[in-house]
mmCIF file of C-alpha atoms in Angstrom:
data_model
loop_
_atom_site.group_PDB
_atom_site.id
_atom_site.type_symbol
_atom_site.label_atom_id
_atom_site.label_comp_id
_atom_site.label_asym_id
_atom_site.label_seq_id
_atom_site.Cartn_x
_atom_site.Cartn_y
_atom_site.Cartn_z
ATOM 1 C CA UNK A 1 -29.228 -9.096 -14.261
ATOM 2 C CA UNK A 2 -25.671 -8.642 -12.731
ATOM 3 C CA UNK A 3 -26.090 -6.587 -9.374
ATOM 4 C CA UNK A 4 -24.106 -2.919 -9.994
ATOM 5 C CA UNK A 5 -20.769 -2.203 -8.742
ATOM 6 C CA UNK A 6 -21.357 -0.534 -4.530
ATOM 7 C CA UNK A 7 -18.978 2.596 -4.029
ATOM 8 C CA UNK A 8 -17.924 2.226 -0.358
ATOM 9 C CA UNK A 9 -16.189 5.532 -0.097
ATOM 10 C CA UNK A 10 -16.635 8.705 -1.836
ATOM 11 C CA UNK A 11 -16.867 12.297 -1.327
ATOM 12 C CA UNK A 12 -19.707 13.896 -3.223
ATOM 13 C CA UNK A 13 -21.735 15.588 -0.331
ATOM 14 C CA UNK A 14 -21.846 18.829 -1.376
ATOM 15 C CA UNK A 15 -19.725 21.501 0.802
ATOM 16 C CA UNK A 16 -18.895 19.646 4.197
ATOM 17 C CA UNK A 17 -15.405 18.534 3.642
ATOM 18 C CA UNK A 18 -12.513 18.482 0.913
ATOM 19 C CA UNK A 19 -14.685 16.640 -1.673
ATOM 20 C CA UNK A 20 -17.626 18.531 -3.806
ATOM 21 C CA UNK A 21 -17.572 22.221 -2.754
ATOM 22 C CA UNK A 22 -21.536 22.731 -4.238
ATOM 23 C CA UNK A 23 -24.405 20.754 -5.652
ATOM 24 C CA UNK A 24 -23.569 20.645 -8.958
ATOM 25 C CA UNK A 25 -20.086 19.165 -8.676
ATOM 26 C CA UNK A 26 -21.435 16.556 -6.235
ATOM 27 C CA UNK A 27 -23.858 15.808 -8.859
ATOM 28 C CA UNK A 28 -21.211 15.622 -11.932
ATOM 29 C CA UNK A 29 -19.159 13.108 -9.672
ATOM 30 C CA UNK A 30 -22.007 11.005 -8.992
ATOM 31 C CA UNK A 31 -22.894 10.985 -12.542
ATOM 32 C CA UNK A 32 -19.257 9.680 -13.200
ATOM 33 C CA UNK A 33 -19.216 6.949 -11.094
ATOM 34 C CA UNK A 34 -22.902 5.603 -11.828
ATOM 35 C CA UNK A 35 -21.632 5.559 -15.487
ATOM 36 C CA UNK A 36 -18.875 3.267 -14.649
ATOM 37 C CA UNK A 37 -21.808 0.744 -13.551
ATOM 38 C CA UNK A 38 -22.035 1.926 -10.046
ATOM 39 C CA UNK A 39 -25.493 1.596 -8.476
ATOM 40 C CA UNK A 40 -24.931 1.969 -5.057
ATOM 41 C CA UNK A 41 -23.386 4.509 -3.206
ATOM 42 C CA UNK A 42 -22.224 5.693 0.354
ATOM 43 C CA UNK A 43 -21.020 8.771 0.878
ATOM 44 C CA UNK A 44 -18.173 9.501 3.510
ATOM 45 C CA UNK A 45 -17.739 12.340 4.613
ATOM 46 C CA UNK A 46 -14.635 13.066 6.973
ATOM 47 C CA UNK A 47 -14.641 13.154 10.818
ATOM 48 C CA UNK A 48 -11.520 14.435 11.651
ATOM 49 C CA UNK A 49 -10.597 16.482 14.856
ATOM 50 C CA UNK A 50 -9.340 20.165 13.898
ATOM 51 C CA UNK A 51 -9.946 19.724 10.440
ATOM 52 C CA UNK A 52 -13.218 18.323 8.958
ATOM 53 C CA UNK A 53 -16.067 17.569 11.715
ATOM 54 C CA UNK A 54 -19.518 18.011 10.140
ATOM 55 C CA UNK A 55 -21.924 16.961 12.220
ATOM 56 C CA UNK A 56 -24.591 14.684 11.867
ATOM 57 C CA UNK A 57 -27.397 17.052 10.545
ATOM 58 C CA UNK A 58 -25.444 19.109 8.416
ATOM 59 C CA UNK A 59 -24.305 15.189 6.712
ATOM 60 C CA UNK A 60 -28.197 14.535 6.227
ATOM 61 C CA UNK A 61 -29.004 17.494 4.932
ATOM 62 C CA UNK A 62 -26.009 17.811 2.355
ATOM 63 C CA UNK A 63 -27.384 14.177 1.458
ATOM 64 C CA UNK A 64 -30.726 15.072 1.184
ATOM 65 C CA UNK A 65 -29.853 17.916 -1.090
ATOM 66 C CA UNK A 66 -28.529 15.258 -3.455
ATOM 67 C CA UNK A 67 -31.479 12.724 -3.316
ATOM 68 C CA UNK A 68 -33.690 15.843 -4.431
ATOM 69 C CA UNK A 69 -32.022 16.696 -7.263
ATOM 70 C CA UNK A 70 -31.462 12.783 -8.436
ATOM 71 C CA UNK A 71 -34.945 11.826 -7.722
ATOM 72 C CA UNK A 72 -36.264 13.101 -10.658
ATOM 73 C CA UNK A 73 -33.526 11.190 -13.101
ATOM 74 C CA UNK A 74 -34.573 7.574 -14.299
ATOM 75 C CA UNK A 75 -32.935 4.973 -12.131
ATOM 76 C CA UNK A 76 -31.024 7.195 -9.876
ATOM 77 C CA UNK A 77 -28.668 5.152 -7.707
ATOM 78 C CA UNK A 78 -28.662 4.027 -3.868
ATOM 79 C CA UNK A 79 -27.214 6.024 -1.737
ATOM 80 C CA UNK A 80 -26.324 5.771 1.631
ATOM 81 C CA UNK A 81 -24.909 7.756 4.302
ATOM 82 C CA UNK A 82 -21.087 6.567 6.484
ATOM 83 C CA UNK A 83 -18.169 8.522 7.444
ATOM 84 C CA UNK A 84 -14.496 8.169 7.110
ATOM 85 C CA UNK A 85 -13.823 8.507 10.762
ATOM 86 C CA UNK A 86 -9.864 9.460 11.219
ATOM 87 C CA UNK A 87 -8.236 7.241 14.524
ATOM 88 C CA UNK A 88 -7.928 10.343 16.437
ATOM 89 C CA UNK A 89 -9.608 11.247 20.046
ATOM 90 C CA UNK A 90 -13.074 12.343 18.557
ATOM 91 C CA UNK A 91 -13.348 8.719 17.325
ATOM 92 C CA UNK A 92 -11.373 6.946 20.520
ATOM 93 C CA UNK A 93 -14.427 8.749 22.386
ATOM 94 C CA UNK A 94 -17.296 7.387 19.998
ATOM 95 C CA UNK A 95 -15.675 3.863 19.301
ATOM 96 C CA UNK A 96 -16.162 3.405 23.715
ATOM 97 C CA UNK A 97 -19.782 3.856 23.118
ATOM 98 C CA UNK A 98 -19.916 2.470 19.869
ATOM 99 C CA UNK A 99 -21.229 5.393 18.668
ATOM 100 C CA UNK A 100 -18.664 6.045 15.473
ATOM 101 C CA UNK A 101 -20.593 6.684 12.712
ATOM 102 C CA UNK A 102 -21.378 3.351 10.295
ATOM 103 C CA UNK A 103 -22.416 2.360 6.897
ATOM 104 C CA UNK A 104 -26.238 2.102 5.880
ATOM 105 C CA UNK A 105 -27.383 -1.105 8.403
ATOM 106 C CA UNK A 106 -24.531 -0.440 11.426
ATOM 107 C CA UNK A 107 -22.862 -3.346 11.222
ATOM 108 C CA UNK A 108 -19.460 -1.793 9.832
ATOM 109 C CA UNK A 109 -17.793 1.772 9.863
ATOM 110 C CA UNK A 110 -15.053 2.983 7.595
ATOM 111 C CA UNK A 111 -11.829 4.599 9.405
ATOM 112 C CA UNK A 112 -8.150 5.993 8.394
ATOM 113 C CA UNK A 113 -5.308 6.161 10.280
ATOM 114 C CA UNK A 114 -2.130 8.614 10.333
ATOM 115 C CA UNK A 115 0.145 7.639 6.830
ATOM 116 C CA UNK A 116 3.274 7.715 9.064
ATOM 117 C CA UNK A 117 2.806 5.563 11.893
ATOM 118 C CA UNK A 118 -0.049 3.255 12.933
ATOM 119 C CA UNK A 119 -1.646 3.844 16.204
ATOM 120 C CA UNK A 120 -0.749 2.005 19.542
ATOM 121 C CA UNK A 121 -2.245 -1.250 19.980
ATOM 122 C CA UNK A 122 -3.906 -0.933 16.611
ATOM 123 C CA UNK A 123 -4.715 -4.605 16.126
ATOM 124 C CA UNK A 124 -6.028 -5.167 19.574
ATOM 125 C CA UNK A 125 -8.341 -2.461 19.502
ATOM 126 C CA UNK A 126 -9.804 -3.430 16.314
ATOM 127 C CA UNK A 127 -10.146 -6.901 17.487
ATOM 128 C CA UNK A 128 -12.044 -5.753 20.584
ATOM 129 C CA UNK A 129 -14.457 -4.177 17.768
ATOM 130 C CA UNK A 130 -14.623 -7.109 16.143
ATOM 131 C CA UNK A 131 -15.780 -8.934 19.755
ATOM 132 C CA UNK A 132 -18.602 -5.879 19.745
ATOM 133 C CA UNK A 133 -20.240 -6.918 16.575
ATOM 134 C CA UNK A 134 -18.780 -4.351 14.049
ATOM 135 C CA UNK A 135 -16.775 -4.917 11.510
ATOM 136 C CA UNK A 136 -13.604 -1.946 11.278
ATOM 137 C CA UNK A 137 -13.034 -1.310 7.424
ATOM 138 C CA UNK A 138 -9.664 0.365 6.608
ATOM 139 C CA UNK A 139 -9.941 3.107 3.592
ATOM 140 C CA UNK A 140 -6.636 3.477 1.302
ATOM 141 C CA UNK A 141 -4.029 0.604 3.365
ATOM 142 C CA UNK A 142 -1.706 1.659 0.452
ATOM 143 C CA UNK A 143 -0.925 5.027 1.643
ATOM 144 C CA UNK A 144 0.591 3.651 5.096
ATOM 145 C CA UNK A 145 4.180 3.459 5.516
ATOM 146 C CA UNK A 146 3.937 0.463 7.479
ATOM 147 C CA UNK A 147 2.365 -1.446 4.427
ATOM 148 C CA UNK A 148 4.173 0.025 2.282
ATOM 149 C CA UNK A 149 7.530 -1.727 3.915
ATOM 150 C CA UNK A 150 6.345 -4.833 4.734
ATOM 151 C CA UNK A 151 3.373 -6.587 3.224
ATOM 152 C CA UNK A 152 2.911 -8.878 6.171
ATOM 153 C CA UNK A 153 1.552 -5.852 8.029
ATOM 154 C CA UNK A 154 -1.726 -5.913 5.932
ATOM 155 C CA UNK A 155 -1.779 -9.648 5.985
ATOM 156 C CA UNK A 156 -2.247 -9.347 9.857
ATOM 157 C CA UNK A 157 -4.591 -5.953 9.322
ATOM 158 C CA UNK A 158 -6.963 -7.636 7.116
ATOM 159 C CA UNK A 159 -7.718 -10.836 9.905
ATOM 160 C CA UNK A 160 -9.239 -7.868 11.850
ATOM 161 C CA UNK A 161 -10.296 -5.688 9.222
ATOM 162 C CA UNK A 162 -11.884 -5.331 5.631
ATOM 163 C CA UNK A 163 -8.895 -3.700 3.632
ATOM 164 C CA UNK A 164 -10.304 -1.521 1.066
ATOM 165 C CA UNK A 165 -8.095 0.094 -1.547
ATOM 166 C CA UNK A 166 -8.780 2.893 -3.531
ATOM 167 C CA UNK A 167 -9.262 2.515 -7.548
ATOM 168 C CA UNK A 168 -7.159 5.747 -8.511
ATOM 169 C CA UNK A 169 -3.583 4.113 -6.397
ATOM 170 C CA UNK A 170 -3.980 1.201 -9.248
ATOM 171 C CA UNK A 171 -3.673 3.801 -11.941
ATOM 172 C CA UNK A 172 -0.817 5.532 -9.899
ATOM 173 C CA UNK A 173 -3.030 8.638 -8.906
ATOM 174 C CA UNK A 174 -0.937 9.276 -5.608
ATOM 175 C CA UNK A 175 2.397 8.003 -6.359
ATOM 176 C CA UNK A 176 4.884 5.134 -7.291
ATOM 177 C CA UNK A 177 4.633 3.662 -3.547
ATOM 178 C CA UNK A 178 1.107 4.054 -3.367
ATOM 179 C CA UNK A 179 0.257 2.430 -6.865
ATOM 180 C CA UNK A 180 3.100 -0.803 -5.960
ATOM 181 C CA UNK A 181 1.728 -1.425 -2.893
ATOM 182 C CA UNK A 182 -2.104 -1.630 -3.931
ATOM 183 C CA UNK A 183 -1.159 -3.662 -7.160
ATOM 184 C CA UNK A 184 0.731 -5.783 -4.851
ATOM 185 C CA UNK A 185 -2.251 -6.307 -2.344
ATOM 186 C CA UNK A 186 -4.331 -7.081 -4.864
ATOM 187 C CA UNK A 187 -2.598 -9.572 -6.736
ATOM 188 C CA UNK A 188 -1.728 -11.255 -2.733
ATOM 189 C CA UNK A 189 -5.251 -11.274 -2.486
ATOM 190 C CA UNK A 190 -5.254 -9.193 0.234
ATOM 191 C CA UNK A 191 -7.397 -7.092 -0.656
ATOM 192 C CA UNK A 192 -10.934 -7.168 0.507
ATOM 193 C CA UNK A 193 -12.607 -4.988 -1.631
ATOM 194 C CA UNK A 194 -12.135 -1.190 -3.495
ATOM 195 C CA UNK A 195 -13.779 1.948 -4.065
ATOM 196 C CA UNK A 196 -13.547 5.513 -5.853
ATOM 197 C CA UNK A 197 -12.399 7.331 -2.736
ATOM 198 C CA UNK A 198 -13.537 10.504 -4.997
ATOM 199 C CA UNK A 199 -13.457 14.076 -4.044
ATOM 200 C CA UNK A 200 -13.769 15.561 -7.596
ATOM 201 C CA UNK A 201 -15.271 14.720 -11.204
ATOM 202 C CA UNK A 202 -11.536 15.171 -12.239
ATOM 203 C CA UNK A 203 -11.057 11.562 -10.187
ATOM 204 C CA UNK A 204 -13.082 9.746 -12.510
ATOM 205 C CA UNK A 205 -10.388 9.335 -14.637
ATOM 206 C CA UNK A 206 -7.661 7.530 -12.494
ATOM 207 C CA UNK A 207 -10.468 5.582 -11.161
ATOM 208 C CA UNK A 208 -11.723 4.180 -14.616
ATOM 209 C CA UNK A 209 -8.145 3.420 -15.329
ATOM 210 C CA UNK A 210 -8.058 1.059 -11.732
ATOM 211 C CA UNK A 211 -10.736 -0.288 -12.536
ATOM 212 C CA UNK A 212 -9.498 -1.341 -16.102
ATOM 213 C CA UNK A 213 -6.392 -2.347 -14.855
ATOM 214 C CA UNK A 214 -8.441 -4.749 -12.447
ATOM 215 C CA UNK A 215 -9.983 -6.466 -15.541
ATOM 216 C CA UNK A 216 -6.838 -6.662 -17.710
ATOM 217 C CA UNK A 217 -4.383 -8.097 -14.671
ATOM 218 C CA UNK A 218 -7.003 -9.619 -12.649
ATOM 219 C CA UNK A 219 -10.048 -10.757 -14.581
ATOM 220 C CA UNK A 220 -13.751 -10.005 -14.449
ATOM 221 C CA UNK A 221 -14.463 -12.329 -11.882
ATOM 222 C CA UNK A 222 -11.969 -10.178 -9.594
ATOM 223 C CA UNK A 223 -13.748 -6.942 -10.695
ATOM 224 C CA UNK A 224 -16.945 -8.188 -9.776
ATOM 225 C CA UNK A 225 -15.889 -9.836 -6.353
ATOM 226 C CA UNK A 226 -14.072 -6.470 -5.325
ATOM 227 C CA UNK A 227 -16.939 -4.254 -6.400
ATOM 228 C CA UNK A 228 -19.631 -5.735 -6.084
ATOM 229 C CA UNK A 229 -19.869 -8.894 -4.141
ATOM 230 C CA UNK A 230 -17.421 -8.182 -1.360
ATOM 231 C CA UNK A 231 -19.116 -4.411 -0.842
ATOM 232 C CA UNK A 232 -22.613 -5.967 -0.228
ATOM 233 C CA UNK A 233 -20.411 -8.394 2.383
ATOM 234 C CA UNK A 234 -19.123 -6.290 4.057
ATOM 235 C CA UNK A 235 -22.280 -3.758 4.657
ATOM 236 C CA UNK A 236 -23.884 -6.876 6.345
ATOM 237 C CA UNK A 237 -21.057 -6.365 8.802
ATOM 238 C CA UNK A 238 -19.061 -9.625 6.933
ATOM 239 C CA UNK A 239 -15.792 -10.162 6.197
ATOM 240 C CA UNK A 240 -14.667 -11.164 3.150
#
């Protein structure tokens, strides 16, 4: 049997950030995505300064919320626990310690970065995590002005880090730019992998339509290499 599609960035903890705002919508976007043929999931919540910073207990305990009520279902799906950690000065703090919070098995960590201008030194730094064992995974490249202009800029990213583009930019979910440049890195083969990125069951949509797009331009042997194979990669801290 053909090993399910892994989710490496969603938003379906209920009530901690700008994804589900209660149980039951968590649980209708979960449903959504495990009925695309997703069996594992992480969820990743935001760690943002000034904006979204739930900490690590109220996390587990919006997670564990959502194990109860799935528990009872046949064949529930796997789900795991990460964080979309935005490059500010709460995560400069963490990433000295290398305490940033990581996907299930610490061995990589999801992060974002301002759309408008990439940080200082951005390449270095994630080479020095690199050196430190972890492997930096960027969510939604697409959205970045700097890839957005030049294409080399990812090609250089993506020797440091796993580039992971969201399945809704394919459909053209967040804009002409946006949907370009990720139909672009994926057809460079740039692209290391892609999730839902989902913060509502009203996602689902845009994201069935990537992920149909992926089969009809790229094949099912793409499909399954960027949801499935690469994912499970790139938990054991591997890139692609």
């Amino acid at each position: 049997m053909t090993p399910g599609y892994v989710d490496l960035h969603a938003h379906y903890l209920p009530g901690i950030d700008d994804g589900a705002p209660d149980l039951k919508t968590g649980l209708e976007m979960v449903d959504a995505i495990t009925a695309m043929g997703f069996t594992t999931l992480c969820a990743t919540p935001h760690q943002r300064a000034g904006m979204y910073l739930p900490s690590a207990e109220q996390i587990e305990a919006a997670l564990s919320e959502v194990r109860t009520a799935l528990a009872s279902r046949p064949n529930p799906p796997e789900i795991g626990i990460a964080a979309e950690n935005y490059w500010d000065e709460i995560f400069a703090g963490r990433a000295l310690t290398g305490t940033q919070p990581t996907y299930p098995g610490g061995k990589a960590f999801l992060f974002e970065v301002p759309v408008g201008q990439m940080p200082a030194n951005l390449d270095d730094q994630l080479f020095r995590m690199r050196l430190s064992g972890l492997l930096p995974v960027m969510a939604h490249p697409e959205r970045y002005r700097a890839v957005q202009e030049d294409l080399t800029r990812a090609e250089k990213l993506g020797q440091r880090a796993a580039l992971l583009v969201d399945l809704a930019a394919l459909e053209g979910a967040f804009g002409r730019p946006q949907k370009k440049t990720a139909r672009r890195l994926v057809e460079e083969g740039l692209v290391h992998a892609v999730a839902t990125d989902l913060h509502a069951p009203s996602d689902a949509r845009a994201v069935a339509g990537g992920i149909e797009w992926l089969r009809k331009r790229m094949g099912e042997s793409t499909v399954t290499r960027l949801l499935s194979d690469n994912p499970r990669r790139i938990l054991a801290g591997e890139l692609p």
